[in-house]
Amino acid sequence: MGRTLTFKIFRYNPNKDNDSPQVESYQMEETQRLNVFTALNTLRETQASDLMFDFVCRAGICGSCGMMINGRPTLACRTLTSDLPETIELYPLPFFKLLGDLSVDTGIWFREMAEKVESWIHTQEEFDPQATEERMDNDIANKIYEAERCIECGCCLAGCATVQVYPDFLGAAGLNRIGRLMNDPRDQRGDQEWFELVSTESGVFGCIGMMACDDVCPKDLPLLEVFSYIRRKLSKIELSK
Amino acid sequence: MSKIITTDVLVIGAGLAGERAAIASASKGLNVIILSLVPPRRSHSSAAQGGMQASLGNSAKGKGDNPTIHWLDTVKGSDWGADQEVVRIFADNAPIAMREMAHYGVPWNRVEGGPRDVYIKGKKTTIVEDDEKEGLITARDFGGTAKWRTCYTADGTGHTVLYTMDNLVVQHGITVHDRMEAIRLIHHDGKCLGAVVRSLRDGEIMAYMSKSTVIATGGYGRIYGESTNAIINEGSGSWLALQTGVVPLANMEAVQFHPTGIVPTDILVTEGCRGDGGLLLDVDEYRFMPDYEPEKQELASRDVVSRRMKEHMLKGKGVQSPYGEHLWLDLRHLGEEHLKTKLREVYDICMHFIGVNPIKEFIPVRPTQHYSMGGIRVNKDGHAYNMEGLFALGEVSCWDLHGFNRLGGNSLAETVVAGMVVGEKIAKYASKASLVADVGLAEEFTKTEKDKIARLFNNRNGENVYKLRNEIASLLTTHVHIFRFGEGLEKAVDCLKNIVKRTENVQVKTKVLGMNPELSSALRLEGMAKQALLIAEGALRRTESRGAHSREDYPDRDDANWLSRTLARWPDPKEDPIFTYEPVGVLDLPPGDRGYGGGQQISIKETIEEYNANVDIVQKAEGRLDPSEPTGSRLPKERWKEVQ
């Protein structure tokens, strides 16, 4: 307590004529229990009314507030200033299109990813409103949920070396989604379909194994396991041919 | 000329209700565009952790459940403020909606046959699940219900259902324009023709013209400032309706609060904390609840505890902090093991979001706005009063499933059930309607909005938008919270009337047309101020206590005078709003005791038959459009007698 914090924030508004990227400094007295969500809103209300950033749930659930905090991609809403040094550097997530200051366009990327991996349950069965639901083992439901916990914050992509040089790579978020669907007995896609989807460079073999995604994931998703699960599954398909 | 985009169905809001409705229209081959402030998966629906109520009756503690029992719980829970026919439509369709979401991919938790240990009101109990039900959708307990009927996926129900729903949106190829904000409806002669929309990427103002327009933007909790709602829930959808001057907002005074939001950030920690023995302390670290509620103490119902906390803070016993006043929640005596296992979620929230270790420290908490029962008044088809082609569903609407008190798990279920039911009506309407792409009208409406922005930029020595917004929040939090008194409410009404005038003179310092957060807030401010006034004045006028609306000076539920729904319109933006009242709907279950909360009841004057005979006449006079089926047609008579 009692510290004066210095926020060094990346500022650039592409909609403003003649604006150029720069880093601006703001000072603020640290209050109790302060996190970066509260700090940024206070800065906007008192010092920089035009500061652009994204928050929605501010509870670590919606994935809106991914940003680089002192060089690490993470969620601003669950970052406490007391865990940081007096100088706090904030940059937008790399890889995604910059909308302004700390705000990036993750929505378009994730929609395109969902289209690429056809992120819905593939089934021939029609829904029958009168019928009892298909049974499912609770363990399977829990297993699906484990992977479904991804909040699409984009931190894994911001930390990914591959995607910086090969933008078509589906990244940990995309592969995790595929893993989630592969695990779901309701999805009737066959081995060949999965094989075609993930056996390419943009799929699981694009990964060069740095695994920063696994380090930075704010939801602690077991991304290492996801990659090996998909690789194992592909090997099995290949061997059974 | 502004850009004009045309579509069959325009859905404003990409949470669960909006997306489910969009899918209903898209499956009928209609062209649909969804507008959203944020990428759809970031919508507030994703934050709902608890679950969805549906009477599947698969779990042991839900055995024998059926839609009639669900209906009964909901009508009672609403303190008889709900439309009983709408509750019936909801309860009948909820199981279908859950199964439908299961079919499309939601990993609902399932029944595991055999014995298991659960905690019921802090006590360890063994229940035996039926082997026959193994693998069917299971349910957990939520307050105010006779049976366990809340379907869930671990601690992320809203998240998984929203992700599944959005996958369907992608599968149907539905166009989503995210980071777009509808700022005004385009309408003419009581017919909605679309909306004026501002891009939150580059500030462009454009017109979307549609056959039917759907508002599904969620609640208005953030008008209170301190709210568990996502920060985008600023009432921008209900403001669209209010701006028309003819569409009423209903029961705006019906607001639900949660006793334990953490400070700052107002993320809620579960009531299980108190159930397990958590204590509430004041600035002197004194345990005050036994003074107010000697019997139940901290375990009194949610609204009673919140009211007492507020009352105690009004006596000057709150803890001051840079983020406003609060009290303490003490869990230390529960011990590390208990906190790290049974209350792990609470432990995690405290550690991650405010850096408080509940094993060693007090948790700063305050009662916090949680849910808005009121909203855009619609008929049972979701069609807005007085405005053909305008629909509303989900939390933004007053359909009216919740009356004056929502049961946990009913609101999240409402999103998908209304999405399914109202979604069909929207599709049907749009299939028959023709597109009125009136370019002149679109230009007229967009120009008004552009002029407004120019005015906000040009105002000299005007009001600061953030300051004014905080003033509104502070008035509501002080006087129109869970602790309501005539005097305080009068003060709030007076001050808010003044603030409404001051919003005209807001000055936006950042004169950039692009993604300008200050301008975005300034454009929402008039709507926030006016809705705050409707909440305050509605609460002042309603001289009774019903559900979450609790007047200290009128503690009784007064069915003789107030078995009614508040309707508020704002025909002339420069004048005062107009309040009228309508019957809550056809009554089947006669008004009685809901089984919790305080106060007496003052009985209804007329007979039920007399009351019911009036419903259609008064509601029609208030501008209700004729629903596709006659009033009361879906409400079977006296079925509740079979389960009482």
PDB file of C-alpha atoms in Angstrom, chain A residues 13 15-16 31-35 37-38 41 44-46 48-64 77-80 82-83 97 99-100 103-108 110-111 114-115 119-121 123 125-142 144-145 148-154 177 180-181 184 186, chain B residues 38-39 41-43 46-47 49 56 58 96 99-112 132-137 153-156 159-160 163-164 167 169-171 173-176 178-179 201-202 222 227-232 263-267 321-323 326 328 351-356 364 464 466 469-470 509-510 512 514-515 517-518:
ATOM      1  CA  ASN A  13      -6.154   5.209 -32.553  1.00  0.00           C
ATOM      2  CA  ASN A  15      -9.450   6.184 -36.677  1.00  0.00           C
ATOM      3  CA  LYS A  16      -7.723   9.404 -35.769  1.00  0.00           C
ATOM      4  CA  THR A  31      -5.567   1.603  -3.454  1.00  0.00           C
ATOM      5  CA  GLN A  32      -6.424  -1.576  -1.554  1.00  0.00           C
ATOM      6  CA  ARG A  33      -7.394  -4.662  -3.527  1.00  0.00           C
ATOM      7  CA  LEU A  34      -6.760  -2.921  -6.832  1.00  0.00           C
ATOM      8  CA  ASN A  35      -6.803  -4.933 -10.025  1.00  0.00           C
ATOM      9  CA  PHE A  37      -9.820  -3.690 -14.444  1.00  0.00           C
ATOM     10  CA  THR A  38     -10.525  -1.169 -11.712  1.00  0.00           C
ATOM     11  CA  ASN A  41     -11.569   2.335 -15.516  1.00  0.00           C
ATOM     12  CA  ARG A  44     -10.421   6.487 -18.117  1.00  0.00           C
ATOM     13  CA  GLU A  45     -12.706   8.371 -15.754  1.00  0.00           C
ATOM     14  CA  THR A  46     -10.024  10.680 -14.395  1.00  0.00           C
ATOM     15  CA  ALA A  48      -7.677   9.536 -20.270  1.00  0.00           C
ATOM     16  CA  SER A  49     -11.333   9.710 -21.278  1.00  0.00           C
ATOM     17  CA  ASP A  50     -10.506   8.299 -24.723  1.00  0.00           C
ATOM     18  CA  LEU A  51      -8.602   5.226 -23.525  1.00  0.00           C
ATOM     19  CA  MET A  52      -9.771   2.119 -25.394  1.00  0.00           C
ATOM     20  CA  PHE A  53      -9.882  -1.306 -23.752  1.00  0.00           C
ATOM     21  CA  ASP A  54     -12.371  -4.159 -23.489  1.00  0.00           C
ATOM     22  CA  PHE A  55     -14.048  -5.584 -20.437  1.00  0.00           C
ATOM     23  CA  VAL A  56     -17.387  -7.353 -20.235  1.00  0.00           C
ATOM     24  CA  CYS A  57     -17.834  -9.721 -17.283  1.00  0.00           C
ATOM     25  CA  ARG A  58     -14.779  -8.519 -15.279  1.00  0.00           C
ATOM     26  CA  ALA A  59     -14.925 -11.943 -13.577  1.00  0.00           C
ATOM     27  CA  GLY A  60     -12.583 -14.041 -15.719  1.00  0.00           C
ATOM     28  CA  ILE A  61     -15.390 -15.746 -17.622  1.00  0.00           C
ATOM     29  CA  CYS A  62     -15.985 -13.843 -20.870  1.00  0.00           C
ATOM     30  CA  GLY A  63     -12.427 -13.623 -22.210  1.00  0.00           C
ATOM     31  CA  SER A  64     -12.636  -9.973 -23.346  1.00  0.00           C
ATOM     32  CA  CYS A  77      -9.590  -8.409 -14.705  1.00  0.00           C
ATOM     33  CA  ARG A  78      -7.832 -11.035 -12.647  1.00  0.00           C
ATOM     34  CA  THR A  79      -4.474  -9.334 -12.388  1.00  0.00           C
ATOM     35  CA  LEU A  80      -3.865  -7.598  -9.075  1.00  0.00           C
ATOM     36  CA  SER A  82      -0.118  -5.844  -5.753  1.00  0.00           C
ATOM     37  CA  ASP A  83       1.403  -8.747  -7.705  1.00  0.00           C
ATOM     38  CA  LYS A  97      -6.132  -6.896 -35.505  1.00  0.00           C
ATOM     39  CA  LEU A  99      -8.884  -1.721 -32.961  1.00  0.00           C
ATOM     40  CA  GLY A 100      -7.288   0.945 -30.803  1.00  0.00           C
ATOM     41  CA  SER A 103      -8.530  -3.266 -27.787  1.00  0.00           C
ATOM     42  CA  VAL A 104      -8.104  -6.006 -30.381  1.00  0.00           C
ATOM     43  CA  ASP A 105     -10.506  -7.829 -32.661  1.00  0.00           C
ATOM     44  CA  THR A 106     -10.714 -11.361 -31.325  1.00  0.00           C
ATOM     45  CA  GLY A 107     -14.350 -11.875 -32.391  1.00  0.00           C
ATOM     46  CA  ILE A 108     -13.665 -12.141 -36.132  1.00  0.00           C
ATOM     47  CA  PHE A 110     -12.738 -16.896 -33.426  1.00  0.00           C
ATOM     48  CA  ARG A 111     -15.769 -16.839 -35.736  1.00  0.00           C
ATOM     49  CA  ALA A 114     -15.389 -21.893 -35.678  1.00  0.00           C
ATOM     50  CA  GLU A 115     -16.264 -21.971 -39.371  1.00  0.00           C
ATOM     51  CA  SER A 119     -17.450 -26.217 -34.524  1.00  0.00           C
ATOM     52  CA  TRP A 120     -20.887 -27.776 -34.150  1.00  0.00           C
ATOM     53  CA  ILE A 121     -22.063 -31.306 -33.443  1.00  0.00           C
ATOM     54  CA  THR A 123     -25.208 -35.469 -36.600  1.00  0.00           C
ATOM     55  CA  GLU A 125     -30.346 -37.232 -36.224  1.00  0.00           C
ATOM     56  CA  GLU A 126     -33.177 -34.737 -36.030  1.00  0.00           C
ATOM     57  CA  PHE A 127     -34.143 -33.374 -32.647  1.00  0.00           C
ATOM     58  CA  ASP A 128     -37.362 -34.962 -31.394  1.00  0.00           C
ATOM     59  CA  PRO A 129     -39.081 -32.644 -28.885  1.00  0.00           C
ATOM     60  CA  GLN A 130     -41.168 -35.506 -27.475  1.00  0.00           C
ATOM     61  CA  ALA A 131     -38.311 -37.948 -26.890  1.00  0.00           C
ATOM     62  CA  THR A 132     -36.268 -38.421 -23.731  1.00  0.00           C
ATOM     63  CA  GLU A 133     -32.711 -37.204 -24.151  1.00  0.00           C
ATOM     64  CA  GLU A 134     -29.957 -39.569 -25.275  1.00  0.00           C
ATOM     65  CA  ARG A 135     -28.130 -40.888 -22.268  1.00  0.00           C
ATOM     66  CA  MET A 136     -24.532 -39.889 -21.630  1.00  0.00           C
ATOM     67  CA  ASP A 137     -22.002 -41.021 -19.096  1.00  0.00           C
ATOM     68  CA  ASN A 138     -21.417 -38.264 -16.546  1.00  0.00           C
ATOM     69  CA  ASP A 139     -17.655 -38.824 -16.842  1.00  0.00           C
ATOM     70  CA  ILE A 140     -17.861 -38.045 -20.548  1.00  0.00           C
ATOM     71  CA  ALA A 141     -19.922 -34.936 -19.834  1.00  0.00           C
ATOM     72  CA  ASN A 142     -17.245 -33.783 -17.386  1.00  0.00           C
ATOM     73  CA  ILE A 144     -16.205 -32.485 -22.567  1.00  0.00           C
ATOM     74  CA  TYR A 145     -16.700 -29.679 -20.085  1.00  0.00           C
ATOM     75  CA  GLU A 148     -15.281 -26.523 -23.235  1.00  0.00           C
ATOM     76  CA  ARG A 149     -13.954 -24.237 -20.482  1.00  0.00           C
ATOM     77  CA  CYS A 150     -11.891 -22.279 -23.063  1.00  0.00           C
ATOM     78  CA  ILE A 151     -13.075 -18.649 -22.981  1.00  0.00           C
ATOM     79  CA  GLU A 152     -11.487 -17.593 -26.303  1.00  0.00           C
ATOM     80  CA  CYS A 153      -9.476 -14.825 -24.704  1.00  0.00           C
ATOM     81  CA  GLY A 154      -6.728 -15.281 -27.282  1.00  0.00           C
ATOM     82  CA  ARG A 177     -12.020 -27.022 -29.845  1.00  0.00           C
ATOM     83  CA  ARG A 180     -13.547 -31.176 -27.457  1.00  0.00           C
ATOM     84  CA  LEU A 181     -15.623 -32.285 -30.456  1.00  0.00           C
ATOM     85  CA  ASP A 184     -18.107 -35.963 -27.920  1.00  0.00           C
ATOM     86  CA  ARG A 186     -22.772 -36.999 -30.337  1.00  0.00           C
TER      87      ARG A 186
ATOM     88  CA  VAL B  38     -19.286  -7.539 -28.165  1.00  0.00           C
ATOM     89  CA  PRO B  39     -18.363 -10.823 -29.839  1.00  0.00           C
ATOM     90  CA  ARG B  41     -19.547 -15.475 -26.801  1.00  0.00           C
ATOM     91  CA  ARG B  42     -18.629 -12.602 -24.508  1.00  0.00           C
ATOM     92  CA  SER B  43     -22.297 -11.808 -23.819  1.00  0.00           C
ATOM     93  CA  SER B  46     -21.801 -16.687 -20.453  1.00  0.00           C
ATOM     94  CA  ALA B  47     -21.346 -15.522 -16.878  1.00  0.00           C
ATOM     95  CA  GLN B  49     -22.848 -20.252 -13.478  1.00  0.00           C
ATOM     96  CA  LEU B  56     -37.138 -33.233 -15.995  1.00  0.00           C
ATOM     97  CA  ASN B  58     -34.399 -37.314 -13.252  1.00  0.00           C
ATOM     98  CA  ILE B  96     -37.911 -29.550 -24.254  1.00  0.00           C
ATOM     99  CA  ARG B  99     -33.185 -31.681 -24.258  1.00  0.00           C
ATOM    100  CA  GLU B 100     -32.790 -29.653 -27.398  1.00  0.00           C
ATOM    101  CA  MET B 101     -29.594 -28.081 -26.067  1.00  0.00           C
ATOM    102  CA  ALA B 102     -28.392 -31.563 -25.093  1.00  0.00           C
ATOM    103  CA  HIS B 103     -29.017 -32.707 -28.646  1.00  0.00           C
ATOM    104  CA  TYR B 104     -26.931 -29.844 -30.022  1.00  0.00           C
ATOM    105  CA  GLY B 105     -23.983 -30.385 -27.721  1.00  0.00           C
ATOM    106  CA  VAL B 106     -24.359 -29.007 -24.195  1.00  0.00           C
ATOM    107  CA  PRO B 107     -22.477 -31.346 -21.829  1.00  0.00           C
ATOM    108  CA  TRP B 108     -25.163 -31.309 -19.138  1.00  0.00           C
ATOM    109  CA  ASN B 109     -24.154 -33.143 -16.005  1.00  0.00           C
ATOM    110  CA  ARG B 110     -25.840 -36.530 -15.892  1.00  0.00           C
ATOM    111  CA  VAL B 111     -27.322 -38.827 -13.275  1.00  0.00           C
ATOM    112  CA  GLU B 112     -24.904 -41.339 -11.776  1.00  0.00           C
ATOM    113  CA  GLU B 132     -32.831 -46.437 -14.102  1.00  0.00           C
ATOM    114  CA  LYS B 133     -32.085 -42.736 -14.632  1.00  0.00           C
ATOM    115  CA  GLU B 134     -28.334 -43.238 -15.139  1.00  0.00           C
ATOM    116  CA  GLY B 135     -27.070 -40.964 -17.919  1.00  0.00           C
ATOM    117  CA  LEU B 136     -30.100 -38.675 -18.074  1.00  0.00           C
ATOM    118  CA  ILE B 137     -29.782 -34.935 -17.364  1.00  0.00           C
ATOM    119  CA  THR B 153     -22.793 -28.108 -16.429  1.00  0.00           C
ATOM    120  CA  ALA B 154     -20.366 -27.961 -13.497  1.00  0.00           C
ATOM    121  CA  ASP B 155     -19.830 -24.269 -12.666  1.00  0.00           C
ATOM    122  CA  GLY B 156     -20.254 -22.964 -16.210  1.00  0.00           C
ATOM    123  CA  HIS B 159     -20.864 -20.576 -20.826  1.00  0.00           C
ATOM    124  CA  THR B 160     -21.483 -24.033 -22.269  1.00  0.00           C
ATOM    125  CA  TYR B 163     -20.981 -21.730 -26.821  1.00  0.00           C
ATOM    126  CA  THR B 164     -23.320 -24.438 -28.093  1.00  0.00           C
ATOM    127  CA  ASN B 167     -21.949 -22.883 -32.738  1.00  0.00           C
ATOM    128  CA  VAL B 169     -25.427 -19.636 -35.238  1.00  0.00           C
ATOM    129  CA  VAL B 170     -22.221 -20.366 -37.143  1.00  0.00           C
ATOM    130  CA  GLN B 171     -23.676 -23.585 -38.547  1.00  0.00           C
ATOM    131  CA  GLY B 173     -24.440 -19.128 -41.396  1.00  0.00           C
ATOM    132  CA  ILE B 174     -26.199 -16.321 -39.536  1.00  0.00           C
ATOM    133  CA  THR B 175     -24.515 -12.967 -40.031  1.00  0.00           C
ATOM    134  CA  VAL B 176     -23.238 -11.401 -36.828  1.00  0.00           C
ATOM    135  CA  ASP B 178     -20.256  -7.459 -33.523  1.00  0.00           C
ATOM    136  CA  ARG B 179     -19.164  -4.224 -31.876  1.00  0.00           C
ATOM    137  CA  ARG B 201     -15.173   0.048 -34.386  1.00  0.00           C
ATOM    138  CA  ASP B 202     -15.134   3.216 -36.450  1.00  0.00           C
ATOM    139  CA  ARG B 222     -25.189  -1.299 -14.500  1.00  0.00           C
ATOM    140  CA  SER B 227     -24.002  -4.672  -9.943  1.00  0.00           C
ATOM    141  CA  THR B 228     -23.157  -8.289 -10.545  1.00  0.00           C
ATOM    142  CA  ASN B 229     -24.078  -7.672 -14.206  1.00  0.00           C
ATOM    143  CA  ALA B 230     -21.485  -7.433 -16.933  1.00  0.00           C
ATOM    144  CA  ILE B 231     -20.415  -3.871 -17.594  1.00  0.00           C
ATOM    145  CA  ILE B 232     -22.243  -3.819 -20.936  1.00  0.00           C
ATOM    146  CA  VAL B 263     -15.727  -4.887  -3.168  1.00  0.00           C
ATOM    147  CA  PRO B 264     -14.605  -3.613  -5.585  1.00  0.00           C
ATOM    148  CA  THR B 265     -15.810  -5.296  -8.805  1.00  0.00           C
ATOM    149  CA  ASP B 266     -19.053  -6.733  -7.310  1.00  0.00           C
ATOM    150  CA  ILE B 267     -18.469 -10.307  -8.333  1.00  0.00           C
ATOM    151  CA  SER B 321     -13.213   2.355   1.236  1.00  0.00           C
ATOM    152  CA  PRO B 322     -12.025   4.055  -1.950  1.00  0.00           C
ATOM    153  CA  TYR B 323     -14.743   2.055  -3.703  1.00  0.00           C
ATOM    154  CA  HIS B 326     -19.119  -2.082   2.593  1.00  0.00           C
ATOM    155  CA  TRP B 328     -17.213  -7.674   6.200  1.00  0.00           C
ATOM    156  CA  MET B 351      -7.639 -14.526  -4.189  1.00  0.00           C
ATOM    157  CA  HIS B 352      -7.767 -13.736  -7.918  1.00  0.00           C
ATOM    158  CA  PHE B 353      -9.920 -10.637  -8.140  1.00  0.00           C
ATOM    159  CA  ILE B 354      -9.279  -8.707  -4.918  1.00  0.00           C
ATOM    160  CA  GLY B 355      -6.238 -10.432  -3.450  1.00  0.00           C
ATOM    161  CA  VAL B 356      -7.991 -11.251  -0.183  1.00  0.00           C
ATOM    162  CA  PRO B 364     -15.324  -6.929   1.910  1.00  0.00           C
ATOM    163  CA  ASN B 464     -18.745  15.242 -17.480  1.00  0.00           C
ATOM    164  CA  TYR B 466     -18.547   9.720 -16.096  1.00  0.00           C
ATOM    165  CA  ARG B 469     -23.205   8.431 -14.580  1.00  0.00           C
ATOM    166  CA  ASN B 470     -21.761   7.972 -11.086  1.00  0.00           C
ATOM    167  CA  LYS B 509     -14.124  15.954 -24.795  1.00  0.00           C
ATOM    168  CA  THR B 510     -12.766  13.316 -27.127  1.00  0.00           C
ATOM    169  CA  VAL B 512     -13.084  11.429 -32.511  1.00  0.00           C
ATOM    170  CA  GLY B 514     -14.141   6.250 -34.160  1.00  0.00           C
ATOM    171  CA  MET B 515     -14.336   3.829 -31.277  1.00  0.00           C
ATOM    172  CA  PRO B 517     -15.653   5.145 -25.234  1.00  0.00           C
ATOM    173  CA  GLU B 518     -16.579   8.562 -23.874  1.00  0.00           C
TER     174      GLU B 518
END
